[in-house]
Coordinates of C-alpha atoms and ligand atoms in Angstrom, one line a residue:
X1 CA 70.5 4.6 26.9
X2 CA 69.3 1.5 25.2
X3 CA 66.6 0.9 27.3
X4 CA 65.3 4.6 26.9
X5 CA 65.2 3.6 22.6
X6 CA 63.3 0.1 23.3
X7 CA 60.6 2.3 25.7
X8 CA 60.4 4.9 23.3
X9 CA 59.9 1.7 20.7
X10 CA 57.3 0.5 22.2
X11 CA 55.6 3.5 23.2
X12 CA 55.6 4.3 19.5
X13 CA 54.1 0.8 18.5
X14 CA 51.4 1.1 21.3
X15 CA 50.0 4.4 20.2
X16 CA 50.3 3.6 16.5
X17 CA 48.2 0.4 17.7
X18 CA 45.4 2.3 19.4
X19 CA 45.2 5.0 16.7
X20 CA 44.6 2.7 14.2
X21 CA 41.6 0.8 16.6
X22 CA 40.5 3.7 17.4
X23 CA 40.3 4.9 13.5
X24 CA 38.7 1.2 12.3
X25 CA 36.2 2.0 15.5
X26 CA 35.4 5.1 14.2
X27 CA 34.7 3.4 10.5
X28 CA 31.1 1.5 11.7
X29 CA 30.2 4.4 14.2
X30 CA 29.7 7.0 11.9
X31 CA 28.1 4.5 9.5
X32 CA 25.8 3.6 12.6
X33 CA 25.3 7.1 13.0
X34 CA 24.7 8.0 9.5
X35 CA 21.5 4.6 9.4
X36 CA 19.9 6.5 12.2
X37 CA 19.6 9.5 10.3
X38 CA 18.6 7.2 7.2
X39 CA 16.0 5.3 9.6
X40 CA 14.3 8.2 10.7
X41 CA 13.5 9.1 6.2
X42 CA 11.7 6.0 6.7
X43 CA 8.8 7.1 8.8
X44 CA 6.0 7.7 6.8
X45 CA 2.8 9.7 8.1
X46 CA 0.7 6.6 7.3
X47 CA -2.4 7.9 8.6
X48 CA -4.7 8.6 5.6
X49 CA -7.9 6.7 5.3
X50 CA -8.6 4.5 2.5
X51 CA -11.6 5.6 1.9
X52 CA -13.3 5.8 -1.6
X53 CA -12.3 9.4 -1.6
X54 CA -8.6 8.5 -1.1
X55 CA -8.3 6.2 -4.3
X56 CA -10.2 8.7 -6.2
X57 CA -7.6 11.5 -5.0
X58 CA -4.4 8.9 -6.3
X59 CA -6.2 8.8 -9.9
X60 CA -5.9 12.1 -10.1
X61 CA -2.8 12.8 -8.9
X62 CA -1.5 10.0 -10.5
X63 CA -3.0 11.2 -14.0
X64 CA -1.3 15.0 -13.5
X65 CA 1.6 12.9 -12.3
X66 CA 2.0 11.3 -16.0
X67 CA 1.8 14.6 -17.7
X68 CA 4.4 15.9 -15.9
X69 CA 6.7 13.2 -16.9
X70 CA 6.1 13.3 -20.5
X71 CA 7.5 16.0 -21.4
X72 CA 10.4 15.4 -24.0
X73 CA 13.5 16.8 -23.2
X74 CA 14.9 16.8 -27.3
X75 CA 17.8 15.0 -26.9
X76 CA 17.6 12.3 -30.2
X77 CA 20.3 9.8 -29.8
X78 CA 19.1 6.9 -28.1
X79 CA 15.3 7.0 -26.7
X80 CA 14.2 4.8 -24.2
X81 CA 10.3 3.7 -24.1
X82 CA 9.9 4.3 -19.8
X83 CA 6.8 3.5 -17.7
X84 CA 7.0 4.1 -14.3
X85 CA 4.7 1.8 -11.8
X86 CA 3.4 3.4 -8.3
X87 CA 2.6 1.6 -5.4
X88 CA -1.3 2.9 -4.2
X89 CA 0.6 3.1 -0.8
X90 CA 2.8 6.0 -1.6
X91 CA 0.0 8.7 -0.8
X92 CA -0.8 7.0 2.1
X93 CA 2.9 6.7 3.3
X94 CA 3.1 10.4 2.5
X95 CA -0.2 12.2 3.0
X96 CA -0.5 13.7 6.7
X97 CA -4.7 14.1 7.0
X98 CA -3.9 17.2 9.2
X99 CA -2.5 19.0 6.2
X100 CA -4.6 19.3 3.3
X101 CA -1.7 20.8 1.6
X102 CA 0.1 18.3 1.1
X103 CA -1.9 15.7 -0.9
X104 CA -0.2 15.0 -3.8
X105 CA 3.6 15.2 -1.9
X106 CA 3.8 11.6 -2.9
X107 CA 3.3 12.2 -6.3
X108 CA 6.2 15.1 -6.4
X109 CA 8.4 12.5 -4.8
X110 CA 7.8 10.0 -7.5
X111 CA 8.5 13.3 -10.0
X112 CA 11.7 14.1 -8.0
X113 CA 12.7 10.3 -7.9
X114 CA 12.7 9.8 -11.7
X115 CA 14.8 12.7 -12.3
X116 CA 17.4 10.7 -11.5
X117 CA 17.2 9.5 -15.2
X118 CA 18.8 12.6 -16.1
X119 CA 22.0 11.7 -14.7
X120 CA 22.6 9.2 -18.2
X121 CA 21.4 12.6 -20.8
X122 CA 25.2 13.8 -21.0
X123 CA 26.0 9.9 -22.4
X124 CA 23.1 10.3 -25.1
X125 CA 20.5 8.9 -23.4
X126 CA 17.0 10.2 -23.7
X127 CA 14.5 8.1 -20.9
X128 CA 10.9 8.9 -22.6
X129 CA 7.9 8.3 -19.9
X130 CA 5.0 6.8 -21.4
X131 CA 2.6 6.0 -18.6
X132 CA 2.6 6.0 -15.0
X133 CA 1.1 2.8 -14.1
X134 CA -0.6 1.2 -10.7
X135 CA 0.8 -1.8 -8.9
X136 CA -1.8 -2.9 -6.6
X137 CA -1.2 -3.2 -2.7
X138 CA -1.4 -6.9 -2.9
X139 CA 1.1 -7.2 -5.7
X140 CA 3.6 -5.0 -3.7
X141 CA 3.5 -7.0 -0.4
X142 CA 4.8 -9.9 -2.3
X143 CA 8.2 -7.8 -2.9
X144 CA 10.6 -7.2 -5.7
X145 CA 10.0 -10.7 -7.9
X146 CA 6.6 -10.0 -7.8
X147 CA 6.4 -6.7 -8.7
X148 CA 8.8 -7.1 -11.9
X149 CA 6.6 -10.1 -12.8
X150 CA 3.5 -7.8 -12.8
X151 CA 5.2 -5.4 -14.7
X152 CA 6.9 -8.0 -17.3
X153 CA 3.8 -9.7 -17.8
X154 CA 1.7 -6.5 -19.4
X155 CA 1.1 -7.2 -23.1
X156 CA 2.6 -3.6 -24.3
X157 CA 5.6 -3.4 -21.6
X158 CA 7.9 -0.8 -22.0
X159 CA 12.1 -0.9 -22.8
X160 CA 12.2 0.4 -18.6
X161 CA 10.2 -0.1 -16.1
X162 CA 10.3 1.3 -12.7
X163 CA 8.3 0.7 -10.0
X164 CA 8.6 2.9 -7.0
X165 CA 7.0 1.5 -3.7
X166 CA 7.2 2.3 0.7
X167 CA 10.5 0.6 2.3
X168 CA 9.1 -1.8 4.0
X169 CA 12.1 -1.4 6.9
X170 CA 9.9 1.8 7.8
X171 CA 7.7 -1.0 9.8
X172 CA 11.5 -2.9 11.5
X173 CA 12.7 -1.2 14.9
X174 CA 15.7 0.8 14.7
X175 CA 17.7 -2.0 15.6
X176 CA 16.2 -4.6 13.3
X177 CA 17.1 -2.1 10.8
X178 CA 20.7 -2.0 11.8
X179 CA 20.9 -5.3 11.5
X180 CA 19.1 -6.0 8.3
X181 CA 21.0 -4.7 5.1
X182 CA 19.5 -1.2 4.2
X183 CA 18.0 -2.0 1.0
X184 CA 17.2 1.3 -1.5
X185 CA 16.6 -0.3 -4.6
X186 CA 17.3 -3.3 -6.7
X187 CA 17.3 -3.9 -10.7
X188 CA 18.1 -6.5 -12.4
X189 CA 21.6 -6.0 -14.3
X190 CA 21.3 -5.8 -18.0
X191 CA 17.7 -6.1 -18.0
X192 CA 14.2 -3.4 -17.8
X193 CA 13.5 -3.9 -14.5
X194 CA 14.2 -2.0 -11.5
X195 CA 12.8 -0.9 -8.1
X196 CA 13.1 2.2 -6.0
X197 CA 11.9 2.1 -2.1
X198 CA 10.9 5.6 -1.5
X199 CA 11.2 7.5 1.4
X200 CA 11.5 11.0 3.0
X201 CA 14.5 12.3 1.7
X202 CA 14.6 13.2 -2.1
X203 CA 18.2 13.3 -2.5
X204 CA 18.9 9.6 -1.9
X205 CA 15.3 8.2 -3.9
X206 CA 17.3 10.5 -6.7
X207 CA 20.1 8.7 -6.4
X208 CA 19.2 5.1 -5.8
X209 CA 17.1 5.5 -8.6
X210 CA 20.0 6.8 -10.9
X211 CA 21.9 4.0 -9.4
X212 CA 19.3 1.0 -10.7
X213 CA 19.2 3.0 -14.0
X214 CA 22.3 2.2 -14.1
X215 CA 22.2 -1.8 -13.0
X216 CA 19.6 -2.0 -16.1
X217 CA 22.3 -0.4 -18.7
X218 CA 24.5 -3.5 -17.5
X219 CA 27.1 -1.8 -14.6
X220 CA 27.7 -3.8 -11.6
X221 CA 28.8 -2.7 -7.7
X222 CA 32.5 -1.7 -7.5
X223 CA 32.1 -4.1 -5.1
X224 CA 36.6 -3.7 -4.1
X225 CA 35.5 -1.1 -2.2
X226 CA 32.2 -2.5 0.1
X227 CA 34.8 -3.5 3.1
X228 CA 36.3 0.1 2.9
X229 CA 33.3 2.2 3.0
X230 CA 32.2 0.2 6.0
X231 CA 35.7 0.4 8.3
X232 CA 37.7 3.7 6.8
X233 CA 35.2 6.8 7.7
X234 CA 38.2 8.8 5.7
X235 CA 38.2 6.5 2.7
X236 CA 39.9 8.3 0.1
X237 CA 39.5 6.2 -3.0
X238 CA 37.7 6.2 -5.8
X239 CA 33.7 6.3 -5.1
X240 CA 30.9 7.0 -7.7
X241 CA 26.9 6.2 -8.5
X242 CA 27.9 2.8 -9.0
X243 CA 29.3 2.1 -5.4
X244 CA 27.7 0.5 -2.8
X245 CA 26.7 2.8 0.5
X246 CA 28.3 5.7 -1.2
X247 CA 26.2 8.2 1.1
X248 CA 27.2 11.0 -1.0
X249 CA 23.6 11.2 -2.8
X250 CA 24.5 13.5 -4.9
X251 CA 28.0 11.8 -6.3
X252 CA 26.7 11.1 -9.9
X253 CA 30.1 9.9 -11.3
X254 CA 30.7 7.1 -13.8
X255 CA 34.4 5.9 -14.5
X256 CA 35.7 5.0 -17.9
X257 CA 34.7 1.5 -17.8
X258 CA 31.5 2.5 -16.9
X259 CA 30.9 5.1 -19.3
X260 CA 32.2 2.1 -22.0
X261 CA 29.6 0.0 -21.0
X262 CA 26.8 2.3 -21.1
X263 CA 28.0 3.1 -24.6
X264 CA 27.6 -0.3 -26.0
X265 CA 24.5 -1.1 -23.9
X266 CA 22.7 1.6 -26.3
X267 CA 22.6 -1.2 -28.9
X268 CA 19.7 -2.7 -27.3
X269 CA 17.2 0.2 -27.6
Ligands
ZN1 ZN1 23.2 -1.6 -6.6

């Protein structure tokens, strides 16, 4: 009789024991699963020319591509001067020379991308583009610090100012990229500089993009929950724009604290 209990015990302890293995297993397979899906965004068509004809093509598109961000959307409260910076590798990341159709997709993924900004309208904030500007190729190789120095040094820079560029990982293996941290974007907290690396799939550039916004209004990573987004597939907690590796592109929520801080950042525009 006793012995039966202690077996039945044991039994109990051993299957809770391999359940929960099996369930911390489960946490970095699916994210595995879910950075091939990411990985295969990153592959650009990268096959255009750059011919004379090429760079004359980007000045136009890029020119329409202003227009289309100008427009105002009326909301008064607290306007933010915006210029956006694009990479002259976009197009050629995007453009397929078999499809003449699709010439400017770069420049709708760029319009796509800064939509994002909308996310902040319902707090009062009113992102106003002024001027879509050109990072050169050579200024974009040197990486993030580079580019916000080239963007921070213009005489008439703006209150924001993103720059959207290629992820460089698109040119990393599928397992370099696994073992490299998956970089979307990067800002500077508190400050008018950000970076969005663009890439096939317009939900996430939204997002990240919303997500940096956010960094230069002053919010930081809810960075409690990194471990458990990683090792519990079924985390249940609390998850918003400002997590890091929410994969739920379009989760656009802000907690209280957040929303606070937003608030008082307005005093610097
Ligand atoms: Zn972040």
């Amino acid at each position: 009789m006793k012995r039966e209990v202690v077996d039945r015990i044991c039994k109990g302890i051993g299957y809770t024991l391999l359940g929960s293995f099996l369930y911390v297993c489960s946490g970095p397979c699916y994210a595995m699963y879910k950075s091939m899906n990411i990985s295969s965004n990153m592959e650009g068509q990268n096959n255009r020319e750059k011919t004379e004809e090429y760079y004359e093509e980007f000045e136009k598109e890029r020119k329409s591509l202003e227009q289309r961000l100008r427009t105002d959307n009326d909301n008064e409260e607290t306007i933010v001067e915006t210029d956006i910076y694009v990479s002259e590798s976009l197009k050629y990341f995007f453009d397929d020379k078999d499809n003449l159709n699709d010439n400017d997709d770069w420049a709708r993924k760029v319009e796509k991308a800064v939509s994002g900004l909308d996310a902040f309208e319902d707090y009062g904030y009113d992102f106003r583009v002024r001027y879509v500007r050109v990072i050169p190729e050579s200024i974009e190789k040197m990486g993030f610090k580079h580019i916000t120095y080239y963007m921070a040094g213009r005489e008439d820079t703006a209150e924001f100012n993103i720059s959207l560029v290629p992820n460089p990982l698109q040119k990393y293996s599928f397992w370099e990229r696994i073992q490299t941290d998956m970089v979307f974007g990067m800002a500077y907290v508190g400050h008018g500089y950000g970076m969005v690396y663009l890439d096939n799939n317009d939900s996430l550039n939204r997002h990240t993009l919303a997500h940096e916004a956010g960094h230069m209004l002053n919010l930081i990573h809810r960075e409690e929950n990194a471990f458990l987004t990683w090792f519990d597939p079924f985390y249940f907690g609390e998850r918003g724009l400002m997590s890091q590796g929410n994969l739920n592109y379009s989760d656009y929520t802000l907690n209280e604290t957040e929303i606070a801080i937003i608030g008082e950042s307005k005093k610097r525009f």
